[in-house]
Coordinates of C-alpha atoms in Angstrom, one line a residue:
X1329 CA 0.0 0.0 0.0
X1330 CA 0.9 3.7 -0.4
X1331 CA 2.0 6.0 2.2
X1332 CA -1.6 7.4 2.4
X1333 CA -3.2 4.3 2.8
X1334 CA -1.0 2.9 5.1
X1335 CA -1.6 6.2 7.5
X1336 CA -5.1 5.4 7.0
X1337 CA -5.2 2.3 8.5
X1338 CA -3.0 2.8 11.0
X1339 CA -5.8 5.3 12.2
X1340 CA -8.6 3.3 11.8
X1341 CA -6.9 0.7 14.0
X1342 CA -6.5 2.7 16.8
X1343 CA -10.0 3.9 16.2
X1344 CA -10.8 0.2 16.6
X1345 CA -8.5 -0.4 19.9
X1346 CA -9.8 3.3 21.7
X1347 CA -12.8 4.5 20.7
X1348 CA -15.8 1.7 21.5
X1349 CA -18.3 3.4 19.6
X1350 CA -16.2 2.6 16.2
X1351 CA -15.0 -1.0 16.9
X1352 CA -19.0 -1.7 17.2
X1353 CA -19.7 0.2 13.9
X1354 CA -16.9 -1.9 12.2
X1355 CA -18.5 -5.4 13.2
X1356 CA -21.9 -4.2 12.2
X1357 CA -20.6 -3.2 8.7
X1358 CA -18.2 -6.9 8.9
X1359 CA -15.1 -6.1 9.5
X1360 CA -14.0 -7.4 13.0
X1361 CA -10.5 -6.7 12.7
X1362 CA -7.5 -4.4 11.5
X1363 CA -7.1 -7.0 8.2
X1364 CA -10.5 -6.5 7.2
X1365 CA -9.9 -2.7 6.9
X1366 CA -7.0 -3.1 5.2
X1367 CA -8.3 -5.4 2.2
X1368 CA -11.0 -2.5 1.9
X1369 CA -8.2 0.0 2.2
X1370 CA -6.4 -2.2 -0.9
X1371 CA -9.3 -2.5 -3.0
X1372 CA -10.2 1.3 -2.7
X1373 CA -13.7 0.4 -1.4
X1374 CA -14.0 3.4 0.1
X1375 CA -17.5 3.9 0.9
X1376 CA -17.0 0.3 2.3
X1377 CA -15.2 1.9 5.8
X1378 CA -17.4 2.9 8.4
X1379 CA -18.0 6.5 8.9
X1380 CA -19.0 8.4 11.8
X1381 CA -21.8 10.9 11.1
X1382 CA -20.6 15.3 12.1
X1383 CA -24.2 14.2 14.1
X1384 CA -22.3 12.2 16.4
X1385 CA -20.5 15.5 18.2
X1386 CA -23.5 17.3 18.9
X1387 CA -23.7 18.3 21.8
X1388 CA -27.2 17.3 21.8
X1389 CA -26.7 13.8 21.2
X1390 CA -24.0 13.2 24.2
X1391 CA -21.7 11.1 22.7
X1392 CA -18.9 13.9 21.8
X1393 CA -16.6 12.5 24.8
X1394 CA -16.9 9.3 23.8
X1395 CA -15.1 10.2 20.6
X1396 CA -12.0 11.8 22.0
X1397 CA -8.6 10.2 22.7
X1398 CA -6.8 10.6 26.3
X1399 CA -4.5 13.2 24.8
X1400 CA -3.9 16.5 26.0
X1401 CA -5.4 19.4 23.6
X1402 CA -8.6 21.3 24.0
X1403 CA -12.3 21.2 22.6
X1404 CA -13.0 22.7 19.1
X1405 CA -16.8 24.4 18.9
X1406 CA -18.6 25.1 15.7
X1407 CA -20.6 28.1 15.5
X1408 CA -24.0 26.5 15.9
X1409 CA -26.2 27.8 13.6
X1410 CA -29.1 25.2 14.9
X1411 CA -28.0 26.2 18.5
X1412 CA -26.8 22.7 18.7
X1413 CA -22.5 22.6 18.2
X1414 CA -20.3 20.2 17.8
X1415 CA -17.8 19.7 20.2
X1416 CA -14.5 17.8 18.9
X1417 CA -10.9 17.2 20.9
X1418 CA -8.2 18.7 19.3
X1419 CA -4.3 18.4 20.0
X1420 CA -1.9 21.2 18.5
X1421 CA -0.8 19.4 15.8
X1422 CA -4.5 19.0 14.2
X1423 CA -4.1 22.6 15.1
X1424 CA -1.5 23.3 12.7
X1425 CA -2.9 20.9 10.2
X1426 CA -6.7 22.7 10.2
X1427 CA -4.9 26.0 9.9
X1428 CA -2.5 25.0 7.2
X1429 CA -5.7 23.4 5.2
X1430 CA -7.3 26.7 4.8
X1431 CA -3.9 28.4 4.2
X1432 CA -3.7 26.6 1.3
X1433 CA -7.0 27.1 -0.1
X1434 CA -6.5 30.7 0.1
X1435 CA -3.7 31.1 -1.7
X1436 CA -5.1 28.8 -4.2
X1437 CA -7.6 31.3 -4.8
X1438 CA -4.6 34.0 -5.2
X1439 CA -1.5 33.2 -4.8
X1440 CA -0.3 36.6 -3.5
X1441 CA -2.5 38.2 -1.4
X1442 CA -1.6 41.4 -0.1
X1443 CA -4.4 42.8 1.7
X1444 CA -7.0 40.3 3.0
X1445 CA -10.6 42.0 4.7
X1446 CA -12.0 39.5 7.3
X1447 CA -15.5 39.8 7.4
X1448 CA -16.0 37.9 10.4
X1449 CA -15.4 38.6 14.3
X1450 CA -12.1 39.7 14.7
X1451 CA -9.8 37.5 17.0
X1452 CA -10.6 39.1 20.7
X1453 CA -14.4 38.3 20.0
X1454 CA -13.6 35.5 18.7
X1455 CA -11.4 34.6 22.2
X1456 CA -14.7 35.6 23.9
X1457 CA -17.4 33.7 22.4
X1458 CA -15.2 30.9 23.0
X1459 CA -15.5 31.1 26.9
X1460 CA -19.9 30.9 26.1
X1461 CA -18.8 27.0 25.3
X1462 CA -16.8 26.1 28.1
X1463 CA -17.9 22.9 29.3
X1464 CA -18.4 22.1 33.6
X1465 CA -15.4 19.8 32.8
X1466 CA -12.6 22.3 33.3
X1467 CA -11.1 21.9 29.7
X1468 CA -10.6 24.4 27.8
X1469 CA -12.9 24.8 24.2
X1470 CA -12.1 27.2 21.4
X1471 CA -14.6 28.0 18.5
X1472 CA -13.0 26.7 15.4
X1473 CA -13.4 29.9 13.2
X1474 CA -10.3 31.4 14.9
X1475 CA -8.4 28.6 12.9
X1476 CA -9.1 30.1 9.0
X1477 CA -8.7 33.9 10.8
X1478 CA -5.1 32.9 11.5
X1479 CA -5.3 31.1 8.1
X1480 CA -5.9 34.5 6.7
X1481 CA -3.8 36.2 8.7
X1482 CA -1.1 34.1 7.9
X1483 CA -1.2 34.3 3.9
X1484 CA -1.7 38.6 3.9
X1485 CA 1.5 39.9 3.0
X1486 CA 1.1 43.5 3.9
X1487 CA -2.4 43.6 5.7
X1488 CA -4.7 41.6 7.7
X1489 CA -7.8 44.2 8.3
X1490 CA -10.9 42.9 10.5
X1491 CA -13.9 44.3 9.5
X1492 CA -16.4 43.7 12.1
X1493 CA -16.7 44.9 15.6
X1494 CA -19.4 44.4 18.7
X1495 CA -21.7 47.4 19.3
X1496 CA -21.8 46.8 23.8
X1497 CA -24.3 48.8 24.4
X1498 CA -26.7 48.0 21.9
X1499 CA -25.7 44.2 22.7
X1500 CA -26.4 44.9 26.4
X1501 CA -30.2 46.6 25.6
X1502 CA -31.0 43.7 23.1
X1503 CA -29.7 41.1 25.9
X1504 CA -31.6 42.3 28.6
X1505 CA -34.6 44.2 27.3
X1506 CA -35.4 41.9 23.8
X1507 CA -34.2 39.1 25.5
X1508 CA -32.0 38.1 22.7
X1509 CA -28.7 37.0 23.7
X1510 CA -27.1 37.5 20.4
X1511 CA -24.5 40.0 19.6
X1512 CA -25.2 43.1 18.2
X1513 CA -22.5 43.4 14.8
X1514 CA -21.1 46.3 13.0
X1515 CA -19.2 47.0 10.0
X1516 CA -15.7 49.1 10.2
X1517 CA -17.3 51.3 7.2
X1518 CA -14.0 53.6 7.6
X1519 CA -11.4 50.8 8.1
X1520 CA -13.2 49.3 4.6
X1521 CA -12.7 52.6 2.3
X1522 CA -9.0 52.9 4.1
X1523 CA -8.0 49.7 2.6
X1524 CA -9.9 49.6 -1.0
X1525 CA -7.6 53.3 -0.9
X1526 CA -4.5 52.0 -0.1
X1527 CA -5.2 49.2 -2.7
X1528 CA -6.4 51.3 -5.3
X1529 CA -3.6 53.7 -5.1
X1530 CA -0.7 51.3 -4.8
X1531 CA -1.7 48.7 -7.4
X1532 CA -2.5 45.8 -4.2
X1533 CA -4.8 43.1 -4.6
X1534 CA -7.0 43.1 -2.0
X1535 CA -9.4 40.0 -0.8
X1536 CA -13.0 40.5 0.6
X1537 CA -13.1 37.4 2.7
X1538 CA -15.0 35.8 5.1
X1539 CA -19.0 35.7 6.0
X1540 CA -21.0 36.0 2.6
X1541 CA -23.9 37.8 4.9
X1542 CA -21.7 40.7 6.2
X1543 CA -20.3 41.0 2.2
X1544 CA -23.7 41.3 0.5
X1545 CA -24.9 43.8 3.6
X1546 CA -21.7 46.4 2.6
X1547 CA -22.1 45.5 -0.9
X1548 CA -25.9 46.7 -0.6
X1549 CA -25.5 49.5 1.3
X1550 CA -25.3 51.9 -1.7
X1551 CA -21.8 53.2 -0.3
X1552 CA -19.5 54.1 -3.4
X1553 CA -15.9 52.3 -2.8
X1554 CA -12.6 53.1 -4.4
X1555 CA -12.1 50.6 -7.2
X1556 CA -9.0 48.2 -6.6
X1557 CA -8.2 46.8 -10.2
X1558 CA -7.1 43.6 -8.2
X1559 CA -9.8 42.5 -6.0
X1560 CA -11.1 39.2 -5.0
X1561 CA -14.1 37.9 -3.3
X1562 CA -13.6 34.9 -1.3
X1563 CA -16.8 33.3 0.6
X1564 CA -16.8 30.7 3.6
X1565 CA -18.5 29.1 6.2
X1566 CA -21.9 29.2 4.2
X1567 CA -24.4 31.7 5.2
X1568 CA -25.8 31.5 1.4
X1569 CA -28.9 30.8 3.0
X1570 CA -29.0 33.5 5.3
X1571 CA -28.0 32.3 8.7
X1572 CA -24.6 31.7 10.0
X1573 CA -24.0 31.4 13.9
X1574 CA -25.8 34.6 15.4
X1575 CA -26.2 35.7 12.3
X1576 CA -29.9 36.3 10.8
X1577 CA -30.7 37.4 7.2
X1578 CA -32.1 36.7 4.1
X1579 CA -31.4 34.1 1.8
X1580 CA -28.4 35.1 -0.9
X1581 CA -29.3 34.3 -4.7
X1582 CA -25.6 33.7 -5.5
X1583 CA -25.7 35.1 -9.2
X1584 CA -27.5 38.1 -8.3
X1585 CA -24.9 38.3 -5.5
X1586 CA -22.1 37.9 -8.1
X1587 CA -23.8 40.7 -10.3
X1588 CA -23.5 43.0 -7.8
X1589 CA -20.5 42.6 -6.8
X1590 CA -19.1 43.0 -9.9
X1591 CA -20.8 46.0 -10.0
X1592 CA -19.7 47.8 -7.2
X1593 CA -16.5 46.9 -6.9
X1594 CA -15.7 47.2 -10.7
X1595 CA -14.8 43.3 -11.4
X1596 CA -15.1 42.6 -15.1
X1597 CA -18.0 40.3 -15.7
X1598 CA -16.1 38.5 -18.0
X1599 CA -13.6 37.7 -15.1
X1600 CA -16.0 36.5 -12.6
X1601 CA -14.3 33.2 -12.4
X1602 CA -11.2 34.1 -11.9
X1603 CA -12.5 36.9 -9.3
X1604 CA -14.9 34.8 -6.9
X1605 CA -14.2 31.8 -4.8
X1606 CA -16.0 30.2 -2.2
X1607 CA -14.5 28.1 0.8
X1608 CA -15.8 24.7 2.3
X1609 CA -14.7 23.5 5.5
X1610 CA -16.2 21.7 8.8
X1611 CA -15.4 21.6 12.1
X1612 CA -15.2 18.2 12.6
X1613 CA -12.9 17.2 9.9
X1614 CA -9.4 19.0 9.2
X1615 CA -10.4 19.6 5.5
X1616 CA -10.9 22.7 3.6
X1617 CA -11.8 22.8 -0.1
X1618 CA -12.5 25.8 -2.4
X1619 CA -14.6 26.4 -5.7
X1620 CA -14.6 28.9 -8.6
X1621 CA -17.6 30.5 -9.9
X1622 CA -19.0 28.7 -12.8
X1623 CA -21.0 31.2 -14.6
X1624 CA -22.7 28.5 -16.6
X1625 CA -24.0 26.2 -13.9
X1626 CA -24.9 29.3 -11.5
X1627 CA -22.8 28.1 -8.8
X1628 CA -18.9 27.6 -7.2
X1629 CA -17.6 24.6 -8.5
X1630 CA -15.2 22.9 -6.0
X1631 CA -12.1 20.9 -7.0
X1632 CA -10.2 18.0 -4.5
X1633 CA -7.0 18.5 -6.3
X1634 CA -3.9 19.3 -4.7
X1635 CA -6.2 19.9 -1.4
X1636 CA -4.3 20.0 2.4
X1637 CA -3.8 17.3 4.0
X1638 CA -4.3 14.2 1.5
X1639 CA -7.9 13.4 1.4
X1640 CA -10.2 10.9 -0.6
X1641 CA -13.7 13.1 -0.9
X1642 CA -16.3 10.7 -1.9
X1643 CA -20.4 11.0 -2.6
X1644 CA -22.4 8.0 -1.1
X1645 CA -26.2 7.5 -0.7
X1646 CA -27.7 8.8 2.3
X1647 CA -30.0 5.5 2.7
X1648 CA -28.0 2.7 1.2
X1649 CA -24.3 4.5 1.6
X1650 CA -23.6 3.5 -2.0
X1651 CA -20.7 5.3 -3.4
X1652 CA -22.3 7.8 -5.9
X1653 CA -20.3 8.5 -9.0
X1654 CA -22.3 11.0 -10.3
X1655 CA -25.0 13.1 -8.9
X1656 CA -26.6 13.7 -5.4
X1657 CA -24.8 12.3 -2.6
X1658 CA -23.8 13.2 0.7
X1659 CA -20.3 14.0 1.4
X1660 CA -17.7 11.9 3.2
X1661 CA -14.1 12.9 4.3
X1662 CA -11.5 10.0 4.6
X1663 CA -7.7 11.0 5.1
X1664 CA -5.6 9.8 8.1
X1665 CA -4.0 13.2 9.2
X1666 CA -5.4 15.4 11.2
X1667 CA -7.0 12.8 13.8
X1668 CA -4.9 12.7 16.6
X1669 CA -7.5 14.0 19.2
X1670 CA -10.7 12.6 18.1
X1671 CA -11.8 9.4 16.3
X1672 CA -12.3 11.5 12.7
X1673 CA -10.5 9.7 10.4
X1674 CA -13.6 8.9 8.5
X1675 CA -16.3 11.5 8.5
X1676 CA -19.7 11.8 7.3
X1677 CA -21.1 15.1 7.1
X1678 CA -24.7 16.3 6.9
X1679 CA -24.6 17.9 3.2
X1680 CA -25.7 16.9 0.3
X1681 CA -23.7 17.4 -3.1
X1682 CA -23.6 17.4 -6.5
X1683 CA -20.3 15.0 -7.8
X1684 CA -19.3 16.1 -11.0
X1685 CA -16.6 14.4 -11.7
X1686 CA -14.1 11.7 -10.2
X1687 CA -10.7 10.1 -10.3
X1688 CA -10.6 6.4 -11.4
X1689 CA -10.9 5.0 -7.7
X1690 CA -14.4 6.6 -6.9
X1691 CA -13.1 9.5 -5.0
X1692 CA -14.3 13.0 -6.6
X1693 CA -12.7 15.4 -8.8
X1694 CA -15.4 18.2 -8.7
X1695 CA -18.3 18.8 -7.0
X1696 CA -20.3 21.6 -6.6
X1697 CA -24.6 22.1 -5.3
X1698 CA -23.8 22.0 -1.1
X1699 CA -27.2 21.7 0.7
X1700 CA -27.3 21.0 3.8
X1701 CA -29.5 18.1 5.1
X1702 CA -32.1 17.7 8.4
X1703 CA -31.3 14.8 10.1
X1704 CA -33.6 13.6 13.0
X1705 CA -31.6 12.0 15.6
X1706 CA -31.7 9.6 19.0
X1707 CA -29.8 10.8 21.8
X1708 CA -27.9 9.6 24.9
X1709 CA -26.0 6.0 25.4
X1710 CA -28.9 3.9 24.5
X1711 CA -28.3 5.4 20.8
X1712 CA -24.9 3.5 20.4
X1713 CA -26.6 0.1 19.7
X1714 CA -28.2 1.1 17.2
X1715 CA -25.5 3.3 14.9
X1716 CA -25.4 1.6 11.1
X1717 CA -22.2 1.7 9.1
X1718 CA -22.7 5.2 8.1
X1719 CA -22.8 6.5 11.6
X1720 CA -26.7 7.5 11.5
X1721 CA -28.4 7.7 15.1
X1722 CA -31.7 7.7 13.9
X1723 CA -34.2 8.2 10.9
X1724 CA -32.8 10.8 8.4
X1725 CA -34.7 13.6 6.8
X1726 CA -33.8 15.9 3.8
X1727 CA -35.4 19.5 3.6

């Protein structure tokens, strides 16, 4: 076997040996020991390995602890858009490797970046809402966006500029008079024409990145802005559909959203691939993938190639967990780095796609069509008993 594969099953055996809830998900799917993963490992069966569902780390559910090793790191939080996050164990090296992922995607998208606008909670709120998810435990948890914001930090050659800041006092009224214990959000409107000026005026390419919701709000404003000739828009995290952690809005048509865009910040039409990106990532999987804008299918196309770390992205069927070659599937993420604080060498997650195109082993080339999918679960222990191969704790639902 390759080096890949041979990483891969050297994580799925200690998946086997630690974590209870996966040894009993490999017998029910018939393979009882270490050799039967590694003839499906040879014969590139992929969808034939047991995945665990991104269900499984609710907190909801219960069963996040039971997932972890007994190494030293820290909980990663999602940002709970259903006010239900995942909670997943992560040591410093799946640190490094999460942060490095979506590194690489961004300088996929441009390979120099000199100024990159974060459209999202810069990192001292970020350091904040991380405390609201501190378990009674006494570990320490850390909301997972803070990973790509160092991502982006990282890649800015000349400027990292946050965008967004907390309004206190109107967070304190709508606390405790509306009873809404959300945080009110702003946009740095002068820290925003400040760097489309310094851009414009020294030839730098300059990156709107982050929260597609905060974008579409400035880009609707009906502010004028200093036109940059070399600007980018790079989307994450979702929010297409209008909600995105504490975040509340209406749905984004994307095309419209690209019209306007180009509009406004004088972006070619005829360069709207080149100019828009979009990023996919999770939080309990260190993966990160990016798409182009495809004007003819009216969506971000996303490619696997050359993504960080290694990973085999494959489609299966949500009810039979056929591999899918071609058409609607839901995703699953199988690469052996980036697990060395939770059982996630193998993960399911709870959106359906579109495969467009794969490599000859079944694992996909392009994608594109993210949705994400309802899925009605059981919680608590009694649930174990009754997880199938594809990590499902109850009956499954799409919207």
């Amino acid at each position: 076997m390759n080096d890949f594969n041979n990483q891969l099953l050297a994580s799925l055996k200690r998946q086997m040996e630690s974590i209870d809830i996966y040894k009993k998900m490999c017998e029910k799917c018939g393979l009882s020991s270490p050799a039967d993963i590694e003839r499906t490992i040879e014969s590139a069966d992929w969808a034939a390995l047991p995945a665990i569902s991104d269900r499984m780390f609710k907190r909801s559910v219960g069963l996040f602890s039971k997932l972890k090793y007994n190494v030293p790191g820290l909980w990663h939080v999602s940002s709970s858009t259903s006010g239900d996050p995942s909670y997943v164990w992560r040591t410093e090296q799946d640190e490094k490797v999460i942060q490095e992922s979506y590194a690489s995607c961004y300088r996929k998208a441009k390979a120099g970046i000199d100024i990159m606008l974060g459209f999202a909670p810069g990192m001292s709120m970020l350091d904040r809402m991380s405390k609201r998810y501190d378990l009674a435990d006494g570990t320490t948890t850390k909301v997972q966006s803070i990973l790509p914001t160092l991502a982006a930090k990282e890649v800015a050659k000349k400027q990292y500029v946050d965008m967004i800041k907390i309004n206190i006092p109107k967070t304190i009224w709508q606390t405790k008079v509306k009873k809404i214990p959300r945080p009110v959000l702003e946009l740095k409107t002068k820290d925003l024409q400040a760097a489309l000026t310094t851009a414009a005026t020294s030839g730098l390419s300059i990156v709107f990145g982050a929260s597609v919701i905060f974008i579409d709000q400035v880009l609707r404003s009906g502010a004028s802005f200093p036109i940059a000739k070399d600007v980018l828009v790079l989307t994450g995290a979702g929010g297409w559909d209008g909600s995105k952690g504490a975040l509340q809005a209406k749905p984004i048509d994307k095309p419209a959203f690209i019209e306007n865009a180009c509009k406004i910040l004088g972006i070619p039409g005829s360069e709207a691939e080149s100019r828009f990106w979009d990023n996919y990532g999770v939080t309990e999987k260190a993966f990160s993938c990016i798409g182009h804008w495809d004007a003819a299918r009216k969506d971000y196309v996303y490619s696997t190639e050359g993504i960080s770390p290694e990973t085999k992205v494959i489609a299966v069927d949500l009810v039979t967990g056929d591999l899918v070659k071609n058409g609607k599937g839901v995703i699953r993420l199988i690469s052996p780095f980036g697990n060395e604080g939770a059982a996630t060498a193998i993960m399911q997650e709870s959106d359906e796609i579109t495969v467009l195109s794969t490599n000859k082993d079944g694992s996909i080339k392009e994608f594109m069509a993210i949705k994400r999918i309802s899925v009605k679960d059981q919680a608590g222990e009694e649930s174990v008993d009754k997880i199938g191969c594809a990590g499902h704790l109850g009956n499954v639902e799409i919207k």
